[in-house]
JSON list of C-alpha atoms in Angstrom, two decimals:
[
{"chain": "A", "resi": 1483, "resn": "UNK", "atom": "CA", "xyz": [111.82, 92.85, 101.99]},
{"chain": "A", "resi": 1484, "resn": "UNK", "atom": "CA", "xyz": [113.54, 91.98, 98.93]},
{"chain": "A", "resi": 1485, "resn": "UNK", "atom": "CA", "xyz": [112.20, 88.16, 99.47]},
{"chain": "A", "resi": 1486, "resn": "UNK", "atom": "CA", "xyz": [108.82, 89.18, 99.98]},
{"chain": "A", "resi": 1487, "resn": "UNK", "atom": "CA", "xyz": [108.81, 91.35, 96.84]},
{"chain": "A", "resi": 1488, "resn": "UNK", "atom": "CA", "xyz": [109.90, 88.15, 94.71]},
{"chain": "A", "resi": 1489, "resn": "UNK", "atom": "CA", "xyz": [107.32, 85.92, 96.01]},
{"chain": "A", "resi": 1490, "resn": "UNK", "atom": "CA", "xyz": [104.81, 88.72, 95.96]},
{"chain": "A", "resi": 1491, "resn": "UNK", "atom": "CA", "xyz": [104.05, 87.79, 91.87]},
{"chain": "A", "resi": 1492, "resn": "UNK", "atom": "CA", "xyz": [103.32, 84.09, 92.69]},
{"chain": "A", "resi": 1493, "resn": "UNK", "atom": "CA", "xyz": [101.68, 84.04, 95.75]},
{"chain": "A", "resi": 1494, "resn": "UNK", "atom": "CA", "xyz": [99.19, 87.03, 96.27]},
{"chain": "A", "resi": 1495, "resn": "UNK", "atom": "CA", "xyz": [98.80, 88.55, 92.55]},
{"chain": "A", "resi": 1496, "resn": "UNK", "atom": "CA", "xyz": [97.54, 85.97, 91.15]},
{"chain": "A", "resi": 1497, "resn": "UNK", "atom": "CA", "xyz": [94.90, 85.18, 93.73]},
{"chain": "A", "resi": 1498, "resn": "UNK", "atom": "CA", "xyz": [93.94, 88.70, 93.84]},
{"chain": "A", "resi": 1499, "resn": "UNK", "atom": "CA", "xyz": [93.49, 88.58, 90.26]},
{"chain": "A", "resi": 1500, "resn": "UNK", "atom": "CA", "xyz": [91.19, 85.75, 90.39]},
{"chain": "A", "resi": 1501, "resn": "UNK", "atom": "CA", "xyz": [88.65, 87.20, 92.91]},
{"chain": "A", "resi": 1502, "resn": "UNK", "atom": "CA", "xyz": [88.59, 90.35, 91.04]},
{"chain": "A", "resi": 1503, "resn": "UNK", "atom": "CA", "xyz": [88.11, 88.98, 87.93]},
{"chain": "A", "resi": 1504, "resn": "UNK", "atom": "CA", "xyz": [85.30, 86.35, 89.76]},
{"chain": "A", "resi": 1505, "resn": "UNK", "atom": "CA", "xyz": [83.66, 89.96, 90.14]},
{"chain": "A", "resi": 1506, "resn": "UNK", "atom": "CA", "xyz": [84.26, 91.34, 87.03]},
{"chain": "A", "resi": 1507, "resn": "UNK", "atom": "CA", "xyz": [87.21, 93.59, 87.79]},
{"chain": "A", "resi": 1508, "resn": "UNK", "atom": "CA", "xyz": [90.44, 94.24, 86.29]},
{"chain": "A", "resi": 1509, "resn": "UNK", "atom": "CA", "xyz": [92.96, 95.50, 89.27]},
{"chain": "A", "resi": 1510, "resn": "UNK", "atom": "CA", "xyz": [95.38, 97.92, 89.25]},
{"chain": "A", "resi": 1511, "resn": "UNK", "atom": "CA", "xyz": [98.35, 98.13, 91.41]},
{"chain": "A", "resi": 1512, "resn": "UNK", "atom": "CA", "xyz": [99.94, 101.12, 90.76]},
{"chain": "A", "resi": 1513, "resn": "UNK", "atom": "CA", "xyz": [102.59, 101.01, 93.60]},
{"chain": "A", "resi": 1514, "resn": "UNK", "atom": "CA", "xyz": [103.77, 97.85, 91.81]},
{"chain": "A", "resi": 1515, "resn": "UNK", "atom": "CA", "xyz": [105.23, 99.70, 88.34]},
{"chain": "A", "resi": 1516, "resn": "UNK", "atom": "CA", "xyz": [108.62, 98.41, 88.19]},
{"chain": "A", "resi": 1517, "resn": "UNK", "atom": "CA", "xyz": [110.07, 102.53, 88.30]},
{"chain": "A", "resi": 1518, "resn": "UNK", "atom": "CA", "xyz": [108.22, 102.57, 92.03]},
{"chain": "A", "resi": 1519, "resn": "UNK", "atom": "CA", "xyz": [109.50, 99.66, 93.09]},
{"chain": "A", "resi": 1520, "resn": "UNK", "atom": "CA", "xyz": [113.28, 100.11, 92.35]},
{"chain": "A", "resi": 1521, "resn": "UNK", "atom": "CA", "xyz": [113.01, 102.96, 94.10]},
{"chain": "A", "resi": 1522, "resn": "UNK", "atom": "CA", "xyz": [111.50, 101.68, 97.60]},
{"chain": "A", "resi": 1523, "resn": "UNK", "atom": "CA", "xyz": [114.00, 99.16, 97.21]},
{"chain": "A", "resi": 1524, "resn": "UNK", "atom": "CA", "xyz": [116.72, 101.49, 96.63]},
{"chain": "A", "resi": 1525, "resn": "UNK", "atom": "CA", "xyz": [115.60, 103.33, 99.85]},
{"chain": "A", "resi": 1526, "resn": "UNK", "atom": "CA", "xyz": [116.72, 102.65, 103.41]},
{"chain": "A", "resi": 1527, "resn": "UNK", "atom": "CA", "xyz": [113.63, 100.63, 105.94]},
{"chain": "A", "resi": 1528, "resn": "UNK", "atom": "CA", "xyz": [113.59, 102.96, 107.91]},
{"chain": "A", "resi": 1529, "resn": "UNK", "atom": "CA", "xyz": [112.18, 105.29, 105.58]},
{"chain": "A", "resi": 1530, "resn": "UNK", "atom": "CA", "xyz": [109.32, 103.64, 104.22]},
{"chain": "A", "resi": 1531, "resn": "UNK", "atom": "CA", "xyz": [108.12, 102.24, 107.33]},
{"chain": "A", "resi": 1532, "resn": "UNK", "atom": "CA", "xyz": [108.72, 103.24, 111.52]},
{"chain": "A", "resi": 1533, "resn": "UNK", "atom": "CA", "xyz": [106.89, 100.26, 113.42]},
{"chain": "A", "resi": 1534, "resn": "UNK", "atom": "CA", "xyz": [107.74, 101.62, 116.44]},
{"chain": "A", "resi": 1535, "resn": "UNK", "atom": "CA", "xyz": [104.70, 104.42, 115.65]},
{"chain": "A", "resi": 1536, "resn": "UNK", "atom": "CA", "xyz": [101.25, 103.47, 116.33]},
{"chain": "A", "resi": 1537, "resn": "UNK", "atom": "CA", "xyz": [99.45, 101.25, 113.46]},
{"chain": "A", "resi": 1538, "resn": "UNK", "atom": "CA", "xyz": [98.03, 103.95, 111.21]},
{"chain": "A", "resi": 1539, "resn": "UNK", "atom": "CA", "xyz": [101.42, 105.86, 111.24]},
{"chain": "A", "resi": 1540, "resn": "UNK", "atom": "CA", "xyz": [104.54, 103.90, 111.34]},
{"chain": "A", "resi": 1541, "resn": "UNK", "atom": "CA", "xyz": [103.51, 101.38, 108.85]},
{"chain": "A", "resi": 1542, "resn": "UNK", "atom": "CA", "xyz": [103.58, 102.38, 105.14]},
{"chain": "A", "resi": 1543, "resn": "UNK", "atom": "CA", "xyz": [104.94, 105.44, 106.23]},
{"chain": "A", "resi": 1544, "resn": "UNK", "atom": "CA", "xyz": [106.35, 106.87, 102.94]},
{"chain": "A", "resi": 1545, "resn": "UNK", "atom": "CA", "xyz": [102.73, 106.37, 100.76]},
{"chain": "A", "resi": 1546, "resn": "UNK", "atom": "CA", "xyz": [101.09, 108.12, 103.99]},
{"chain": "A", "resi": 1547, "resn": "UNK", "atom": "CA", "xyz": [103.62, 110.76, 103.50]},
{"chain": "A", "resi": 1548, "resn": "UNK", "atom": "CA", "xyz": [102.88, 111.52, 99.90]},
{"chain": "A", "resi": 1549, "resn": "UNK", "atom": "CA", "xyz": [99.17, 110.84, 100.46]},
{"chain": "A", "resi": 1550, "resn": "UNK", "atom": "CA", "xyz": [99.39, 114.00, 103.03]},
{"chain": "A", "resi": 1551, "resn": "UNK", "atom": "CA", "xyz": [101.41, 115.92, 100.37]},
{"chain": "A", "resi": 1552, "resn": "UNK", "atom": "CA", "xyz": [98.48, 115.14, 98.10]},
{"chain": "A", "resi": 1553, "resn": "UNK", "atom": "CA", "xyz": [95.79, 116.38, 100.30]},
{"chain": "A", "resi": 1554, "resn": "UNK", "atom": "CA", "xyz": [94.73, 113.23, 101.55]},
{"chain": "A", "resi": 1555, "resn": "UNK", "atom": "CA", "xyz": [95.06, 113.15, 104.86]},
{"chain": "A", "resi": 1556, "resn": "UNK", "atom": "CA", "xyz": [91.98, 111.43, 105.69]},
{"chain": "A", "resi": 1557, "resn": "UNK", "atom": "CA", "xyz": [93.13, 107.81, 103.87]},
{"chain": "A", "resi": 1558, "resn": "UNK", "atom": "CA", "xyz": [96.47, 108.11, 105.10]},
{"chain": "A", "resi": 1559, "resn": "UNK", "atom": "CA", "xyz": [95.15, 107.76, 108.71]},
{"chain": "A", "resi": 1560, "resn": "UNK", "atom": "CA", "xyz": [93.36, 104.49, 107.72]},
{"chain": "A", "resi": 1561, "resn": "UNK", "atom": "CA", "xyz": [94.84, 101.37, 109.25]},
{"chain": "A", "resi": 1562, "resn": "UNK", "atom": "CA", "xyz": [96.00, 99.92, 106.08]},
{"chain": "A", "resi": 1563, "resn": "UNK", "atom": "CA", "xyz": [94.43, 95.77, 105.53]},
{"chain": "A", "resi": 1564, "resn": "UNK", "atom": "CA", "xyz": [95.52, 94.00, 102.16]},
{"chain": "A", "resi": 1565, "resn": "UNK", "atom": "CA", "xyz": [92.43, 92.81, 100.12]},
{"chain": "A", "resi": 1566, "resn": "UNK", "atom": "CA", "xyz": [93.33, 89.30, 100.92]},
{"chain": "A", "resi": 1567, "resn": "UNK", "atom": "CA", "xyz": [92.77, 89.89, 104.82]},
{"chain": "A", "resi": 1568, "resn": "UNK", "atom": "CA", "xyz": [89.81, 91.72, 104.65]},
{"chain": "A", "resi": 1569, "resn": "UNK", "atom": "CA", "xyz": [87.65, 89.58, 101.99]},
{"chain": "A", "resi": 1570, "resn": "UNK", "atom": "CA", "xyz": [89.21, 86.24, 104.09]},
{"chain": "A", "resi": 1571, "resn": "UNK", "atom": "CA", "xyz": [89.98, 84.52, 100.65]},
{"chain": "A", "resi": 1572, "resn": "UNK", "atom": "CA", "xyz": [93.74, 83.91, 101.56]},
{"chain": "A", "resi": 1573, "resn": "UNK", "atom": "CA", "xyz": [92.54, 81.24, 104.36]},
{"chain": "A", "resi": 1574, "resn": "UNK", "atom": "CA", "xyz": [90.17, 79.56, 101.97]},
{"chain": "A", "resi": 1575, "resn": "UNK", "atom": "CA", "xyz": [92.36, 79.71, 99.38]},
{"chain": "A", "resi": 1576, "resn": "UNK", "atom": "CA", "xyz": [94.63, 78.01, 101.70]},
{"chain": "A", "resi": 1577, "resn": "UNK", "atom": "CA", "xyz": [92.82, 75.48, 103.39]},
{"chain": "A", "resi": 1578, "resn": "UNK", "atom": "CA", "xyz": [92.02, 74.37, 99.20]},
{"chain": "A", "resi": 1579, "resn": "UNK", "atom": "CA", "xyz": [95.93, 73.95, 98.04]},
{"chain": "A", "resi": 1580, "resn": "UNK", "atom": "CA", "xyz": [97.19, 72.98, 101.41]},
{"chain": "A", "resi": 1581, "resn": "UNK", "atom": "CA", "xyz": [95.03, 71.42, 103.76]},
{"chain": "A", "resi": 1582, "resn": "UNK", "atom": "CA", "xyz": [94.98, 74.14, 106.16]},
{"chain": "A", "resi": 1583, "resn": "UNK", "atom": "CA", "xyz": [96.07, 77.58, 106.54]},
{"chain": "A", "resi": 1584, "resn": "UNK", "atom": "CA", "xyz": [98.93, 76.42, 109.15]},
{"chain": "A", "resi": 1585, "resn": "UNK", "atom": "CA", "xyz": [100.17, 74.11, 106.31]},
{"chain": "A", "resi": 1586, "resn": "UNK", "atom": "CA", "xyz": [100.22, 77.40, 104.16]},
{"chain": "A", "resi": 1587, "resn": "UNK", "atom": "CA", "xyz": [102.30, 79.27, 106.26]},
{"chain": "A", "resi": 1588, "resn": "UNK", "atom": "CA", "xyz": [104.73, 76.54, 107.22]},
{"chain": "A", "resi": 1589, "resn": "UNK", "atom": "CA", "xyz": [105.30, 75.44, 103.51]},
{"chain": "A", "resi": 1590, "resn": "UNK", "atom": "CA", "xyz": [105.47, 79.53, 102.53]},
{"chain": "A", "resi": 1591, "resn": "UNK", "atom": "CA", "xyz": [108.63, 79.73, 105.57]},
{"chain": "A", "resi": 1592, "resn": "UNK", "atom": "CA", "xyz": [110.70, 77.06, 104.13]},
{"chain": "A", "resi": 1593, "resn": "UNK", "atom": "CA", "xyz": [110.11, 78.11, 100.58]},
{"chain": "A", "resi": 1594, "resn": "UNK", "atom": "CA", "xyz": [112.94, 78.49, 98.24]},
{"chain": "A", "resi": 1595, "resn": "UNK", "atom": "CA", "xyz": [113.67, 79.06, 94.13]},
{"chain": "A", "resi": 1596, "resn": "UNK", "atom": "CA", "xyz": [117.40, 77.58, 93.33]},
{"chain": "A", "resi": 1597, "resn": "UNK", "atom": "CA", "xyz": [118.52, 79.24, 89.85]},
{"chain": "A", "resi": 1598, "resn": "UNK", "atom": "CA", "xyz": [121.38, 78.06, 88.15]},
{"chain": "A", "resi": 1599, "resn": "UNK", "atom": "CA", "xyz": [123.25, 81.21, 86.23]},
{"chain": "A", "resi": 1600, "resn": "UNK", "atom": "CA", "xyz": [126.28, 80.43, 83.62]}
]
């Protein structure tokens, strides 16, 4: 999880930032303040997710949690689809940097950052 977060800044902010902007839309992502994010990662998997629970339940289980405690019960049903999947601009964004969205995903596996600390 911890990997994902990193890559999380290069890879899908800045696209989403560019097709909202295309639109004339600023985004906000307010489960990405750095106070909200130290603690999910200070928490255990298992409870912010359960994947063995039906999609709609299991998965993002912890925001669905505090959605209910909020009264909103109704969007924390929803199957949950990141804005890239549902507007289909990851695979064209892919197929325009790498060729192909296979080539995407196979050069996003083997990806790696060396840092040298002294």
């Amino acid at each position: 999880m911890r990997e994902d977060v990193r890559r999380l800044w290069r890879r899908n902010l800045g696209r989403d930032d560019r097709c909202l902007s295309d639109h004339g839309r600023e985004p906000r992502f307010p489960f990405l303040d750095e106070g909200v994010m130290s603690a999910l990662l200070a928490l255990p998997l298992p409870r912010i997710t359960d994947l063995h629970l039906p999609p709609g339940t299991g998965d993002k289980l912890i925001l669905r949690q505090i959605a209910c405690k909020l009264g909103l019960r109704g969007a924390a049903a929803l199957p949950k689809r990141a804005i890239q999947f549902g507007s289909r601009i990851a695979k064209e964004a892919n197929k325009r940097d790498f060729g192909s969205n296979r080539a995407a995903n196979s050069a996003a596996v083997g990806e790696r950052s060396i840092f040298v600390t002294t």
